Coordinates of C-alpha atoms in Angstrom, one line a residue:
M179 CA 54.3 228.7 181.0
V180 CA 57.7 228.3 179.3
E181 CA 58.9 231.0 176.9
L182 CA 61.2 230.0 174.1
P183 CA 63.4 232.8 172.6
L184 CA 63.0 233.2 168.9
T185 CA 66.1 235.3 168.3
S186 CA 67.9 232.5 166.6
D187 CA 65.0 231.7 164.4
L188 CA 64.6 235.3 163.3
E189 CA 68.3 235.5 162.6
F190 CA 68.1 232.3 160.5
F191 CA 65.2 233.7 158.4
S192 CA 66.9 237.1 158.1
I193 CA 70.1 235.5 156.8
L194 CA 68.2 233.2 154.5
Q195 CA 66.2 236.1 153.0
N196 CA 69.4 238.1 152.4
E197 CA 71.0 235.2 150.6
L198 CA 67.9 234.6 148.4
S199 CA 67.8 238.3 147.6
G200 CA 71.4 238.1 146.5
L201 CA 70.6 235.1 144.2
A202 CA 67.6 237.0 142.8
T203 CA 69.8 240.0 142.0
L204 CA 72.4 237.7 140.3
Q205 CA 69.8 236.0 138.2
A206 CA 68.2 239.3 137.2
Q207 CA 71.5 240.5 135.9
E208 CA 71.9 237.2 134.0
Q209 CA 68.4 237.5 132.5
A210 CA 69.1 241.1 131.4
R211 CA 72.3 239.9 129.7
L212 CA 70.6 237.0 127.9
T213 CA 67.7 239.3 126.9
K214 CA 70.2 241.6 125.1
E215 CA 71.8 238.6 123.4
V216 CA 68.4 237.4 122.1
T217 CA 67.7 240.9 120.7
A218 CA 71.1 241.2 119.1
L219 CA 70.8 237.7 117.6
G220 CA 67.4 238.7 116.2
L221 CA 69.0 241.5 114.3
T222 CA 71.6 239.2 112.8
V223 CA 69.0 236.6 111.8
T224 CA 66.9 239.3 110.2
K225 CA 69.9 240.4 108.2
V226 CA 70.9 237.0 106.9
T227 CA 67.3 235.9 106.1
E228 CA 66.2 239.1 104.4
P229 CA 64.6 238.1 101.1
N230 CA 66.5 238.9 97.9
R231 CA 64.2 239.6 95.0
K232 CA 67.0 239.3 92.5
S233 CA 68.4 236.0 93.6
A234 CA 67.0 233.6 96.2
A235 CA 70.4 231.9 96.4
K236 CA 71.8 234.9 98.3
T237 CA 69.7 234.4 101.4
D238 CA 69.8 231.8 104.2
M239 CA 66.1 232.1 104.9
A240 CA 65.4 228.4 104.0
K241 CA 68.2 227.2 106.2
W242 CA 67.1 229.2 109.2
R243 CA 63.5 228.1 108.6
K244 CA 64.8 224.5 108.8
I245 CA 66.8 225.3 112.0
F246 CA 63.8 226.8 113.7
E247 CA 61.5 223.9 112.7
L248 CA 64.0 221.4 114.1
Y249 CA 64.3 223.5 117.3
L250 CA 60.5 223.6 117.8
E251 CA 60.2 219.9 117.2
S252 CA 63.0 219.2 119.7
S253 CA 61.0 221.0 122.6
I254 CA 64.2 221.3 124.5
F255 CA 63.1 223.1 127.6
F256 CA 59.3 222.8 127.4
S257 CA 56.9 220.3 125.9
T258 CA 53.2 220.7 124.9
T259 CA 52.6 217.0 124.0
E260 CA 50.1 215.0 126.1
L261 CA 52.6 212.4 127.2
D262 CA 55.4 214.8 127.9
H263 CA 53.7 218.0 129.0
G264 CA 55.4 220.8 131.0
K265 CA 58.9 221.9 131.9
H266 CA 61.9 219.6 131.4
D267 CA 64.6 219.2 134.0
S268 CA 68.2 220.0 133.1
V269 CA 69.2 216.4 132.4
K270 CA 66.5 215.9 129.8
A271 CA 67.0 219.4 128.4
Q272 CA 70.7 218.7 127.9
A273 CA 69.9 215.5 126.1
L274 CA 67.4 217.2 123.8
L275 CA 69.8 220.1 123.1
Q276 CA 72.5 217.6 122.1
A277 CA 70.0 215.7 119.9
F278 CA 69.1 219.0 118.2
S279 CA 72.7 219.9 117.6
D280 CA 73.4 216.4 116.2
E281 CA 70.4 216.6 113.9
L282 CA 71.7 219.9 112.4
K283 CA 75.0 218.2 111.6
R284 CA 73.3 215.1 110.2
Q285 CA 71.2 217.2 107.8
H286 CA 74.3 219.3 106.9
V287 CA 72.5 222.5 107.7
T288 CA 75.5 224.1 109.2
S289 CA 77.8 223.4 106.3
T290 CA 75.7 224.9 103.5
F291 CA 75.2 228.5 104.7
K292 CA 75.5 231.1 102.0
K293 CA 76.5 233.9 104.4
K294 CA 79.3 233.8 106.9
E295 CA 77.2 235.7 109.4
S296 CA 74.8 232.7 109.6
S297 CA 77.5 230.4 111.0
V298 CA 78.3 232.9 113.7
A299 CA 74.6 233.5 114.4
L300 CA 74.0 229.7 114.7
E301 CA 76.9 229.4 117.1
Q302 CA 75.4 232.2 119.2
F303 CA 72.0 230.5 119.1
L304 CA 73.5 227.3 120.5
Q305 CA 75.5 229.2 123.1
L306 CA 72.3 231.0 124.1
N307 CA 70.6 227.7 124.7
M308 CA 73.6 226.5 126.7
A309 CA 73.3 229.5 128.9
V310 CA 69.6 228.8 129.5
L311 CA 70.5 225.2 130.3
Q312 CA 73.1 226.4 132.9
S313 CA 70.5 228.8 134.4
L314 CA 68.1 225.8 134.7
R315 CA 70.8 223.8 136.5
F316 CA 71.5 226.7 138.8
Q317 CA 67.8 227.0 139.6
E318 CA 67.6 223.3 140.4
I319 CA 70.6 223.4 142.7
N320 CA 69.1 226.3 144.6
D321 CA 65.8 224.6 145.0
L322 CA 67.5 221.4 146.2
A323 CA 69.7 223.4 148.6
M324 CA 66.6 225.3 150.0
Q325 CA 64.8 222.0 150.6
K326 CA 67.7 220.5 152.5
I327 CA 68.2 223.7 154.6
L328 CA 64.6 223.8 155.6
K329 CA 64.5 220.1 156.2
K330 CA 67.5 220.3 158.6
F331 CA 66.0 223.4 160.3
D332 CA 62.7 221.5 160.8
K333 CA 64.6 218.6 162.3
R334 CA 66.2 220.8 164.9
T335 CA 63.3 223.0 165.7
A336 CA 60.1 221.0 164.7
L337 CA 58.5 224.2 163.4
G338 CA 57.4 222.7 160.1
V339 CA 58.7 225.6 158.0
K340 CA 59.2 223.4 155.0
S341 CA 55.5 223.0 154.6
T342 CA 54.6 226.5 155.7
F343 CA 57.3 228.5 154.0
P344 CA 57.0 232.2 154.8
A345 CA 55.5 234.2 152.0
A346 CA 58.2 236.9 152.3
L347 CA 60.9 234.4 151.5
R348 CA 58.9 233.0 148.6
Q349 CA 59.0 236.4 147.0
S350 CA 62.8 236.5 147.4
M351 CA 63.2 233.3 145.5
P352 CA 65.1 233.7 142.2
R353 CA 62.9 233.9 139.1
D354 CA 62.8 231.3 136.4
I355 CA 65.2 232.6 133.7
A356 CA 64.7 229.6 131.4
K357 CA 61.0 230.3 131.1
A358 CA 61.5 234.0 130.5
I359 CA 64.2 233.6 127.9
C360 CA 62.4 230.8 126.1
Y361 CA 59.3 233.0 125.9
Q362 CA 61.4 235.8 124.4
V363 CA 62.9 233.4 121.9
S364 CA 59.5 232.1 120.8
T365 CA 58.0 235.6 120.5
E366 CA 60.8 237.7 119.1
L367 CA 63.4 235.4 117.5
L368 CA 61.5 232.5 115.9
P369 CA 58.8 234.6 114.2
I370 CA 61.5 236.4 112.2
V371 CA 61.4 233.6 109.7
P372 CA 57.8 232.8 108.5
R373 CA 56.7 229.2 109.1
L374 CA 55.3 227.3 106.1
D375 CA 52.5 225.9 108.2
D376 CA 51.1 229.4 108.7
Y377 CA 50.6 229.8 104.9
L378 CA 49.2 226.4 103.9
C379 CA 46.0 226.1 101.9
P380 CA 43.5 223.9 103.8
V381 CA 42.4 222.3 100.5
C382 CA 45.6 221.1 98.9
F383 CA 47.7 221.3 102.1
S384 CA 50.4 223.1 100.2
I385 CA 51.6 226.7 100.2
S386 CA 48.8 229.1 99.2
Y387 CA 49.6 230.2 95.7
R388 CA 48.0 233.5 94.8
P389 CA 46.1 233.4 98.1
V390 CA 42.5 234.6 98.6
R391 CA 41.3 235.5 102.0
L392 CA 37.6 234.9 102.6
R393 CA 35.3 236.7 105.1
C394 CA 35.9 233.9 107.5
Q395 CA 39.6 235.0 107.4
H396 CA 40.7 231.6 106.0
V397 CA 43.2 231.7 103.2
F398 CA 42.9 229.5 100.1
C399 CA 44.8 229.1 96.8
I400 CA 42.8 230.9 94.1
R401 CA 42.8 227.7 92.1
C402 CA 41.5 225.5 94.9
L403 CA 38.7 228.0 95.6
V404 CA 37.7 227.9 91.9
V405 CA 37.7 224.1 92.1
L406 CA 35.4 224.2 95.1
Q407 CA 33.0 226.6 93.4
R408 CA 32.9 224.5 90.3
A409 CA 32.0 221.5 92.4
K410 CA 29.3 223.6 94.0
K411 CA 30.8 223.3 97.4
K412 CA 30.8 226.2 99.9
H413 CA 34.0 226.8 101.8
S414 CA 32.0 226.6 105.0
D415 CA 31.0 223.0 104.2
F416 CA 34.6 222.1 104.0
L417 CA 35.4 223.7 107.3
I418 CA 32.4 222.2 109.1
K419 CA 33.4 218.8 107.8
Y420 CA 37.0 218.9 108.9
F421 CA 36.8 221.4 111.8
P422 CA 33.3 220.9 113.2
D423 CA 33.9 222.3 116.7
E424 CA 35.9 225.3 115.5
A425 CA 33.3 226.0 112.8
K426 CA 30.4 225.9 115.3
L427 CA 32.3 228.2 117.7
K428 CA 33.0 230.6 114.9
Q429 CA 29.4 230.6 113.8
R430 CA 28.3 231.5 117.3
E431 CA 30.9 234.3 117.5
N432 CA 29.7 235.7 114.1
A433 CA 26.1 235.6 115.2
K434 CA 26.9 237.4 118.4
A435 CA 29.0 240.0 116.6
A436 CA 26.2 240.6 114.1
G437 CA 23.7 241.0 117.0
V438 CA 26.0 243.6 118.6
D439 CA 26.3 245.5 115.3
Q440 CA 22.5 245.6 114.9
Y441 CA 21.3 246.1 118.5
G442 CA 24.4 247.5 120.3
E443 CA 26.4 246.3 123.3
A444 CA 23.1 245.6 125.1
Y445 CA 22.8 242.5 123.0
N446 CA 25.6 240.9 125.1
N447 CA 23.5 241.2 128.2
K448 CA 21.1 238.4 129.2
C449 CA 17.4 239.2 129.1
V450 CA 16.0 240.1 132.5
V451 CA 12.3 240.0 133.4
M452 CA 11.4 243.0 135.5

């Protein structure tokens, strides 16, 4: 039996793990910095979009609503469409970010701010996205370098570590900053300015004027609801017609909730024949 010393292999993985740990620390620091920038930017956007009851002309809410709508439509780093689902690479993300910036200029959004702070905040928002893009590039370079290192190591040792990468080293891989920061932007920054789509009446498909919330939690214009009542139409008929699957699911949930209210939590359990 021939024994092969593994000292060199252990040293290789030890060095590799140390380098990956260093990259993870570096990216953690960068993520912490970007997180603070998103929080600070949120405070600025809140200030410049604060509604002014005396004069709507003194707020930039409409402008920032347009900016965020264009930003969501651009899907710079991630897409939820069927044909283009998932995470974008740095090349495509850069092209989409440039297209977003060009669209802002084309619609003259940046030149019609009412408050000086909005121009500064928009520049910070664009710089934030550039930082996320650079982080994405950094991640791709690291992944490519890791693949080449392991491929060369496999070529020399025939150990097949590229396909059976040690779990300990996987844990040392740097985290995806782009995903974390984009999530923070979508949950903390974008909701600062209410979206019109969230306040549309499902009858007239316009903003709900003097809204009325029904038991089903849907919101209608009071005028649209009166029209439905005069036509002797129930709101549930409308929902079942245009949202059949959602309406059926809601009906089952309501029936189940009513059963729990009447019979207690035991209603959720299946019947068992003893």
